[in-house]
mmCIF file of C-alpha atoms in Angstrom:
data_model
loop_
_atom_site.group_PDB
_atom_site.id
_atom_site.type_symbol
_atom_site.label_atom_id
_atom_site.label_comp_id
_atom_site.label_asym_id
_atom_site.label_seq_id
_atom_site.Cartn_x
_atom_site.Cartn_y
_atom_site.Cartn_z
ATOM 1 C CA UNK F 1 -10.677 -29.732 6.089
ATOM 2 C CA UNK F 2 -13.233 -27.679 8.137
ATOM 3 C CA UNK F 3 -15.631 -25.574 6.120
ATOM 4 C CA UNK F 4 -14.090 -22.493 7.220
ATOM 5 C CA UNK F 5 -10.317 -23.680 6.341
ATOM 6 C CA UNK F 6 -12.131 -24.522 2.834
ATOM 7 C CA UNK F 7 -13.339 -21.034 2.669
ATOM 8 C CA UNK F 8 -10.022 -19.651 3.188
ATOM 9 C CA UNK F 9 -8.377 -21.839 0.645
ATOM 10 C CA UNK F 10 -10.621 -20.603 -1.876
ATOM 11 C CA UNK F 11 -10.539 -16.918 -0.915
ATOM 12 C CA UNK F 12 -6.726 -16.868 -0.825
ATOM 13 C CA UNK F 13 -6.782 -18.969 -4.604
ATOM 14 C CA UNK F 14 -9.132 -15.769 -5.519
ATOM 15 C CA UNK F 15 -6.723 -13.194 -4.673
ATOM 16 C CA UNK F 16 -3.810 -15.112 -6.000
ATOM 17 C CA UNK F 17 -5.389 -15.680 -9.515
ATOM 18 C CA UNK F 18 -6.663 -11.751 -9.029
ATOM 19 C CA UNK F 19 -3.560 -10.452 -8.449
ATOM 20 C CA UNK F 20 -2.270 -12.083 -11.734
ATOM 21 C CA UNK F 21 -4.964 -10.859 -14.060
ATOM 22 C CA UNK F 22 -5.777 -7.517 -12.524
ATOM 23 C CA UNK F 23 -2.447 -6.713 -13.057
ATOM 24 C CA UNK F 24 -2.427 -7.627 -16.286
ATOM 25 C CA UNK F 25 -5.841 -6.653 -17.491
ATOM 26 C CA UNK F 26 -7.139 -4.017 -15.367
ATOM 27 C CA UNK F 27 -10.385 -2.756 -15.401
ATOM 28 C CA UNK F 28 -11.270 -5.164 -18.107
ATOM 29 C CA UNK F 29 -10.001 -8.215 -15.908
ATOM 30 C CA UNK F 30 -12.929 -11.129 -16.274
ATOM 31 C CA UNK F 31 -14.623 -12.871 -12.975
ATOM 32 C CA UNK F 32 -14.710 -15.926 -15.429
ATOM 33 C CA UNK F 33 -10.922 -16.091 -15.686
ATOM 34 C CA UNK F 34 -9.871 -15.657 -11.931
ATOM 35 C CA UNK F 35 -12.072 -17.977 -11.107
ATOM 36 C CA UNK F 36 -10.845 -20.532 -13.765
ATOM 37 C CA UNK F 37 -7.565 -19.647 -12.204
ATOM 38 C CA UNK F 38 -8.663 -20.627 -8.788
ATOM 39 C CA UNK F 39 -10.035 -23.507 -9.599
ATOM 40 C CA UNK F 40 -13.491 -22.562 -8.753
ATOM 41 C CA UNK F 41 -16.687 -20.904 -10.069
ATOM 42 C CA UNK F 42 -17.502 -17.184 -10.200
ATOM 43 C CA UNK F 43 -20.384 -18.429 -7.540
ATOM 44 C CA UNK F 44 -17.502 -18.197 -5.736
ATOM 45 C CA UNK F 45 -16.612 -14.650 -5.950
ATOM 46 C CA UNK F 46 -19.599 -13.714 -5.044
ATOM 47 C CA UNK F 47 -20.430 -16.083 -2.140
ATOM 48 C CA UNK F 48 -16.874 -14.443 -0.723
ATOM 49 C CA UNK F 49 -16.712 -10.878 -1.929
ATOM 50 C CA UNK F 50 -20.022 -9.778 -3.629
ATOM 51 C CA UNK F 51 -18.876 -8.348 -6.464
ATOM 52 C CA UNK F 52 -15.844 -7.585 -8.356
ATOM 53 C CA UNK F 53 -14.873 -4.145 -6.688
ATOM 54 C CA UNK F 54 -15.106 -6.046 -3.386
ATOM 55 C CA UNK F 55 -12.896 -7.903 -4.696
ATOM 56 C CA UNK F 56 -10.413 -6.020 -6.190
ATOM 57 C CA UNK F 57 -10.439 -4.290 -2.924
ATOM 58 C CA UNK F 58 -10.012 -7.099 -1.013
ATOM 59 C CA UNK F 59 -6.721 -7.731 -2.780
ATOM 60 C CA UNK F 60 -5.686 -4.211 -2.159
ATOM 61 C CA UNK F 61 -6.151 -4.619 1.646
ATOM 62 C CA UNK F 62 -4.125 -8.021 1.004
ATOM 63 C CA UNK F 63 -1.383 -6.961 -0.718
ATOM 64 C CA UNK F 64 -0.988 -4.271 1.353
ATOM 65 C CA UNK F 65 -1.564 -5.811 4.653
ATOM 66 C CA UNK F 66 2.021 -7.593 5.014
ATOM 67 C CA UNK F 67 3.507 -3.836 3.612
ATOM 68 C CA UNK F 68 2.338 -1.954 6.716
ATOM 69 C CA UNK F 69 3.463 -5.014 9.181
ATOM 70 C CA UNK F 70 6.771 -4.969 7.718
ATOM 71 C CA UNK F 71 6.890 -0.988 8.113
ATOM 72 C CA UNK F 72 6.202 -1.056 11.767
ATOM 73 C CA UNK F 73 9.437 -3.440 12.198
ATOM 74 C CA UNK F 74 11.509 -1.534 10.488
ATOM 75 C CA UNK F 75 10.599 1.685 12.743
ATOM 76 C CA UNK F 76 11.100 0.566 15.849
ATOM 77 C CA UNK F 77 9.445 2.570 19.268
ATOM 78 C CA UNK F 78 11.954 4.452 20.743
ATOM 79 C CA UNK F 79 12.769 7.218 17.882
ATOM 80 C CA UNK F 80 12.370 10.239 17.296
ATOM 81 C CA UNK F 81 10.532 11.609 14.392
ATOM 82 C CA UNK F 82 13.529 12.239 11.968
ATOM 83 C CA UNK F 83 14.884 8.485 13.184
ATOM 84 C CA UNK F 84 11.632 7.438 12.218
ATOM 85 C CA UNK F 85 11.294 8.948 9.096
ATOM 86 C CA UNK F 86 14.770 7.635 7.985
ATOM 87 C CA UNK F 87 14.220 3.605 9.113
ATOM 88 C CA UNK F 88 10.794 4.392 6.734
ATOM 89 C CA UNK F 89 12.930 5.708 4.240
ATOM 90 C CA UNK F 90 14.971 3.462 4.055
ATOM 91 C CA UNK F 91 12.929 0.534 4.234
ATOM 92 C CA UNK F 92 10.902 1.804 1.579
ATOM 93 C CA UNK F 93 14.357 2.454 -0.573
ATOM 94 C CA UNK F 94 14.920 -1.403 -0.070
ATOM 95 C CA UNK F 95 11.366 -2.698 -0.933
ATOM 96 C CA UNK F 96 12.622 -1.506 -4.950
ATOM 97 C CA UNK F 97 14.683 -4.191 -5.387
ATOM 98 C CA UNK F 98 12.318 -6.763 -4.082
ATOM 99 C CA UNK F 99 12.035 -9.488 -6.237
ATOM 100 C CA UNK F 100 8.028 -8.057 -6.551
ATOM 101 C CA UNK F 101 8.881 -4.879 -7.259
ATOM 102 C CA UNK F 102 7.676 -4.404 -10.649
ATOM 103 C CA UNK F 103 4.743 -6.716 -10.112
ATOM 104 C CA UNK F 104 3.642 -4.662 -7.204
ATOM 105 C CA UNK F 105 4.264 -1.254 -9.337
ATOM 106 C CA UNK F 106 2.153 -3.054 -12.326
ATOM 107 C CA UNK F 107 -0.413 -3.368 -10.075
ATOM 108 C CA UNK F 108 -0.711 0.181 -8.409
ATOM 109 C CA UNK F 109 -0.580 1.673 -11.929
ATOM 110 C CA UNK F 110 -3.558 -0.786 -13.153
ATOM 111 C CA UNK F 111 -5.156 0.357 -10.404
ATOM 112 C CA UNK F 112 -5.327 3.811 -10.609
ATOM 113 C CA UNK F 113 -6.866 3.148 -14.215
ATOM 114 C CA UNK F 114 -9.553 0.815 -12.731
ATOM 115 C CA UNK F 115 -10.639 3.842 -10.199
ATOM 116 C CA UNK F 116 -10.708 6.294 -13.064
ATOM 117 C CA UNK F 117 -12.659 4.136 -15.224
ATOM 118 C CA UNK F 118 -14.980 3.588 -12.149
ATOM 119 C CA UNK F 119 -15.340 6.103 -9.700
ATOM 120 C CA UNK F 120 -17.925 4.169 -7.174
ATOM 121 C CA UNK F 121 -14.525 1.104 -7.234
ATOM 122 C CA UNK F 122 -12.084 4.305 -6.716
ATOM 123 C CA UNK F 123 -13.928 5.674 -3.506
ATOM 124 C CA UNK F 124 -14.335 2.414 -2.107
ATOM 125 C CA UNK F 125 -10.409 1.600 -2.875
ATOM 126 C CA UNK F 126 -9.364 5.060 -1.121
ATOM 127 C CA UNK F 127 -11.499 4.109 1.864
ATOM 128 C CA UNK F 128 -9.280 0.682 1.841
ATOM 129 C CA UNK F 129 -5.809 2.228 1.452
ATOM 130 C CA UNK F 130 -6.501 5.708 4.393
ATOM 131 C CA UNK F 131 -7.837 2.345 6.954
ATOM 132 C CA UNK F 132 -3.877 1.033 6.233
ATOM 133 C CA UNK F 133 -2.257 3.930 6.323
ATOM 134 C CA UNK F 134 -3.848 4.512 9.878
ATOM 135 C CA UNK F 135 -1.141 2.075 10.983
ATOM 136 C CA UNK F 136 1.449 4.662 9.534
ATOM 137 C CA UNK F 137 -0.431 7.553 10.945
ATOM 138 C CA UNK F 138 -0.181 5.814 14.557
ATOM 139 C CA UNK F 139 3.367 4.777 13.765
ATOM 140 C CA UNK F 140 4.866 8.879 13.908
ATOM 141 C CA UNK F 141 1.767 9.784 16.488
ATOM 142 C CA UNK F 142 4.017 10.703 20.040
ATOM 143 C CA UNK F 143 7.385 10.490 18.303
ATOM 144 C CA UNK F 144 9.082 13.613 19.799
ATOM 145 C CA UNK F 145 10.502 16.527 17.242
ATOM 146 C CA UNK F 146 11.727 19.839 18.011
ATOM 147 C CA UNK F 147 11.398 19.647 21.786
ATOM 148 C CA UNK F 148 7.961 18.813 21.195
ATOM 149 C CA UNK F 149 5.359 15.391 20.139
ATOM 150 C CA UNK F 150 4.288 14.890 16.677
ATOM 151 C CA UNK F 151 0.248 15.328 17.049
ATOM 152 C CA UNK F 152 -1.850 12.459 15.221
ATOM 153 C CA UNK F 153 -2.954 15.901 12.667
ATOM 154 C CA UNK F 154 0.698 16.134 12.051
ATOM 155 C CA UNK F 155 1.298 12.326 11.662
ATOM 156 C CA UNK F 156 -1.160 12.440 8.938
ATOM 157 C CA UNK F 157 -0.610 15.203 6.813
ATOM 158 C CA UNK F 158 3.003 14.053 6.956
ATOM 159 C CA UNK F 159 2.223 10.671 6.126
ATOM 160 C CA UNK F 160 0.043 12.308 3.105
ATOM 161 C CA UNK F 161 3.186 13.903 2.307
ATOM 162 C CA UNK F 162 5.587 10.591 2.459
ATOM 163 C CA UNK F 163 3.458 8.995 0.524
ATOM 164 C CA UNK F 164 3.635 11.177 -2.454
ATOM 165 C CA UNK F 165 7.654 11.232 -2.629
ATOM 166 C CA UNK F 166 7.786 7.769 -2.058
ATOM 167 C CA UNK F 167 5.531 6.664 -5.060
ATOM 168 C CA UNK F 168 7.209 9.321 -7.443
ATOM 169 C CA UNK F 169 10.734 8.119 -6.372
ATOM 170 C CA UNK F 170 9.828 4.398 -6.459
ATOM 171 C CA UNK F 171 8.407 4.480 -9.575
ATOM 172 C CA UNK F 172 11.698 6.305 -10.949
ATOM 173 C CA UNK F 173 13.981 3.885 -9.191
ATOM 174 C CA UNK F 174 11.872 0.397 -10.559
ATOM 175 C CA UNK F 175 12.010 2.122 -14.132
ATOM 176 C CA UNK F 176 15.681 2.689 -14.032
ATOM 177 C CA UNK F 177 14.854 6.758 -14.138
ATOM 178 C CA UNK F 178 16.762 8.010 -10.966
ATOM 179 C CA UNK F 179 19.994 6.798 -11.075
ATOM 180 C CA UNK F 180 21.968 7.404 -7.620
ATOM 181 C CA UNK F 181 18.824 6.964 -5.558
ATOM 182 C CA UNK F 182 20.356 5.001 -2.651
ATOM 183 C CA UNK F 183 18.971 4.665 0.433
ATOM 184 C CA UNK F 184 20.740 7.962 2.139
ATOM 185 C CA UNK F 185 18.957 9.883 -0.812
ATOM 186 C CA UNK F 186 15.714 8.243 -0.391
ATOM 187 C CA UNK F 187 16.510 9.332 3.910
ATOM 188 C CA UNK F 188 18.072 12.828 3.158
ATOM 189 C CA UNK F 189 14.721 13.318 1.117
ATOM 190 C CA UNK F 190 11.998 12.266 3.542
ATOM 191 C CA UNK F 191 13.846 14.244 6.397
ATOM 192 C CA UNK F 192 14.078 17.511 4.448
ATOM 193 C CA UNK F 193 9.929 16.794 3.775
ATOM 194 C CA UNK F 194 9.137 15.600 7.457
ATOM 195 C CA UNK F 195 10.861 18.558 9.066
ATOM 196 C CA UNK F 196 8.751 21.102 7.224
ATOM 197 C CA UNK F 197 5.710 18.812 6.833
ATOM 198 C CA UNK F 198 5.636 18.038 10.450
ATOM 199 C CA UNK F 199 5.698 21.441 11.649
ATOM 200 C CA UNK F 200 2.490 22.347 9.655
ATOM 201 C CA UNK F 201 -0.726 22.435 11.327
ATOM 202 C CA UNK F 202 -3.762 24.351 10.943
ATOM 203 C CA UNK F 203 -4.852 23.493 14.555
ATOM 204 C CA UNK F 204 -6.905 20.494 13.630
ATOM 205 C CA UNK F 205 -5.637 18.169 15.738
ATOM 206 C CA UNK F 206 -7.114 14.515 15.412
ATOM 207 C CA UNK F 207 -5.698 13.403 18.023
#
């Protein structure tokens, strides 16, 4: 094994054994355990991610990494906006019964207590999570809508917008709280919100 194959090894051990005891302990998660966990020495955590918010964020960006890739398959080029904002829909609809589900959910409610118990870990974790959502920003950039093209400002402030429904209905749906929330609902939902949403803009346009 080359040394940089080793150093992958160990930083994918690290985020394994972080995911399992962040989500479980939170803000009060110990380097000593991960790395106990891994197999290797909180040297290591260090050497690889400087502290334990780089960390933490690091498995944020991991976790979520995969998330966005699968997104951008399920919304394939070629629709329009309200297309768009359905295949999301309902991808994100399906994603509830993953097998992860409630694992995942554990760990975006853990850490949303970690960033309030530590705003410096919060900032840098909000940083983290707007550079991935870029890909969903790009994703409804162009997409034509009402005989016209959804401007990158739009994209975003819609994709602010998605974001909040999505979480709230999720979370209901995991729980066992919103019973009848198929996949057309989770659609009929984030087409009512993207046709207002996207028609909003203040004349900022990123783009």
């Amino acid at each position: 094994m080359t040394r940089a194959e080793a150093r992958e090894r160990n930083r994918r051990a690290l985020l394994d054994a972080a995911f399992q005891v962040v989500s479980r302990d939170g803000y009060r998660a110990r380097l000593e355990e991960i790395a106990e966990r891994a197999d290797l020495t909180t040297g290591a955590i260090y050497s690889l991610f400087g502290s334990k918010n780089g960390l933490v964020v690091a498995l944020v960006a991991d976790y979520l990494r995969p998330h966005y890739e699968e997104i951008e398959q399920a919304v394939p080029a070629g629709l329009d906006l309200l297309e768009a904002v359905d295949a999301f829909a309902r991808y994100y609809r399906r994603s509830c019964d993953a097998p992860d589900a409630r694992s995942g959910l554990a760990l975006q409610t853990t850490l949303l207590d970690m960033a309030l118990h530590d705003p410096d870990l919060g900032s840098q974790l909000a940083t983290s999570i707007r550079t991935q959502e870029s890909h969903l920003t790009a994703l409804f950039t162009g997409r034509s809508h009402d005989a016209g093209v959804v401007t990158s400002h739009q994209a975003q402030r819609l994709v602010t917008a998605l974001r909040a429904l999505f979480v709230g209905l999720s979370q209901s749906v995991i729980l066992g709280l919103a019973d009848g929330a198929d996949e057309q609902y989770f659609a009929d939902a984030a087409r009512s919100l993207a046709s207002a949403v996207s028609l909003i803009d203040d004349g900022a346009d990123a783009s």
